[in-house]
Amino acid sequence: MGDLLEKIKQEFQEIYPDSSTPRVFFAPGRVNLIGEHTDYTGGFVMPMALDLGITMLATPRDDGVYHLKSTNFENSVEFSNSYLLGNEVSLDKKDPWGNYPKGIVLELSKLGLELKGADILYSSNLPTGAGLSSSAAIGMVTAYGLSKLGDLQITNEELAFLCQRMENDFIGVKSGIMDQFAVGLSKKDHAIFLDCNSMEWEYVPLNLEGHKVVITNTGKKRGLNESRYNERRHESEEALQKLSELKPQIKSYRDLTLADLSLINTLMYPYKERARHIVTENHRVLEAKKALESGSLTQFGQLMLASHRSLSVDYEVTGRELDSLFQSQLEAGCFKTRMTGAGFGGCTVSLVIENKVEYFIETVRANYKARTGLDSEFYLAKSSGGVREIREGL
Ligand code: ADP
Ligand code: MG
């Protein structure tokens, strides 16, 4: 981190020569170990934060103007407080990234943030649009950093909800709360088990017994079009509606257990399949938590495989790339693997025995390329803590 940070600081000085020394903030990306497409139906999830993420350098200004730049994008972004507090706040569809921080400043202003602008530089080593939640990372790093600069008293939990509102209302992606929570509250060497209904959560120690967490990128981006994500959300709501017509006691997915699968199986496509995934996936997360707590990684792996198959067959969010990658990983002898994130491209997460990592990467790379013609990318992920300030000497 040291050298890289020095480089970013230098870049900050070059972009903003009149600015004073910036404060430095970091928000991790996250990988969801299990519990996919369950957060927006009030289910269970179990992500962990990564040591990859987005760093933000920021210095306050006193003229009410925000200057933003990212080392990962060409364009710079500028807007003023008065613009935000007027009625003209709108999404700039042509801007590939500025809307996220703009939406955050807007939400923070509503809570009374009295910051008179800032000079900001972002730098990320997290792939974007790959399902590792760069959107929650940029949202949380901005919200956390600016609330510190502006002395706004707010908890990380509240910031997570604020970021979700920003993505839902301003960006228009109906994302659940998992990403922002994982990015805001994670702890090193732990996964975070979150009940998205009660919002209760607990840390689960990650005893990986000689395994590495390997994230493999299919090389297929989800793209900016989130329509299929929103479509699944809609279908899952419709399925619940149909189930509650059949059995009025059913008010949420949490009223359903495996015992209700026979009722679910009376629905038609795609409602049967969508509901079946959600109910079985919630069960798998509870089982996976127990497996981690009792150190049963083999059992954990079996649940990962079942999760992938359910996301492929019932929820239909994998597609050719993720399924080819999954198959290549099984053929490389890894039986603790699944797609992660929203799907439709993006990444898989695998637990790979340490001395097999090199073999895994080489075999999967070649096999996947032969199947799809695409180049995969691999990240050896370490778990990390949530959003934080990085102070010199720490
Ligand atoms: P994911 O969250 O899976 O990475 P999303 O499509 O939800 O994918 O979010 C990606 C978006 O987040 C990018 O298109 C960009 O707008 C924003 N973003 C991600 N990383 C950065 C960065 N380093 N600097 C500025 N904006 C970023
Ligand atoms: Mg996202």
PDB file of N, CA and C and ligand atoms in Angstrom, residues 30 100 133-136 167 173 175 179 222 226, ligand 2:
ATOM      1  N   ARG A  30     -16.190  -6.208  -1.923  1.00  0.00           N
ATOM      2  CA  ARG A  30     -16.620  -7.373  -1.144  1.00  0.00           C
ATOM      3  C   ARG A  30     -16.874  -8.547  -2.078  1.00  0.00           C
ATOM      4  N   TYR A 100     -22.237   8.721  -8.804  1.00  0.00           N
ATOM      5  CA  TYR A 100     -22.195   8.075  -7.480  1.00  0.00           C
ATOM      6  C   TYR A 100     -21.822   9.092  -6.397  1.00  0.00           C
ATOM      7  N   SER A 133     -18.615  -5.189  -6.193  1.00  0.00           N
ATOM      8  CA  SER A 133     -19.229  -4.032  -5.558  1.00  0.00           C
ATOM      9  C   SER A 133     -18.369  -2.778  -5.506  1.00  0.00           C
ATOM     10  N   SER A 134     -17.830  -2.425  -6.647  1.00  0.00           N
ATOM     11  CA  SER A 134     -17.123  -1.152  -6.712  1.00  0.00           C
ATOM     12  C   SER A 134     -18.109  -0.003  -6.494  1.00  0.00           C
ATOM     13  N   SER A 135     -19.372  -0.225  -6.806  1.00  0.00           N
ATOM     14  CA  SER A 135     -20.348   0.861  -6.622  1.00  0.00           C
ATOM     15  C   SER A 135     -20.564   1.151  -5.133  1.00  0.00           C
ATOM     16  N   ALA A 136     -20.656   0.094  -4.312  1.00  0.00           N
ATOM     17  CA  ALA A 136     -20.800   0.334  -2.868  1.00  0.00           C
ATOM     18  C   ALA A 136     -19.501   0.909  -2.306  1.00  0.00           C
ATOM     19  N   GLU A 167     -28.024   4.525  -4.451  1.00  0.00           N
ATOM     20  CA  GLU A 167     -28.052   3.612  -5.613  1.00  0.00           C
ATOM     21  C   GLU A 167     -29.490   3.371  -6.087  1.00  0.00           C
ATOM     22  N   VAL A 173     -30.613   1.675  -9.544  1.00  0.00           N
ATOM     23  CA  VAL A 173     -30.391   0.239  -9.423  1.00  0.00           C
ATOM     24  C   VAL A 173     -31.022  -0.199  -8.117  1.00  0.00           C
ATOM     25  N   SER A 175     -30.680  -2.137  -5.824  1.00  0.00           N
ATOM     26  CA  SER A 175     -29.816  -3.065  -5.088  1.00  0.00           C
ATOM     27  C   SER A 175     -30.301  -3.233  -3.658  1.00  0.00           C
ATOM     28  N   ASP A 179     -24.297  -5.116   0.044  1.00  0.00           N
ATOM     29  CA  ASP A 179     -22.997  -4.595  -0.372  1.00  0.00           C
ATOM     30  C   ASP A 179     -22.518  -3.490   0.550  1.00  0.00           C
ATOM     31  N   ARG A 222     -21.157  -6.895 -16.649  1.00  0.00           N
ATOM     32  CA  ARG A 222     -22.609  -6.843 -16.634  1.00  0.00           C
ATOM     33  C   ARG A 222     -23.100  -5.681 -17.488  1.00  0.00           C
ATOM     34  N   GLU A 226     -28.940  -2.578 -16.078  1.00  0.00           N
ATOM     35  CA  GLU A 226     -29.283  -3.392 -14.914  1.00  0.00           C
ATOM     36  C   GLU A 226     -30.675  -3.991 -15.067  1.00  0.00           C
TER      37      GLU A 226
HETATM   38 MG    MG B   2     -22.769  -2.550  -7.673  1.00  0.00          MG
END
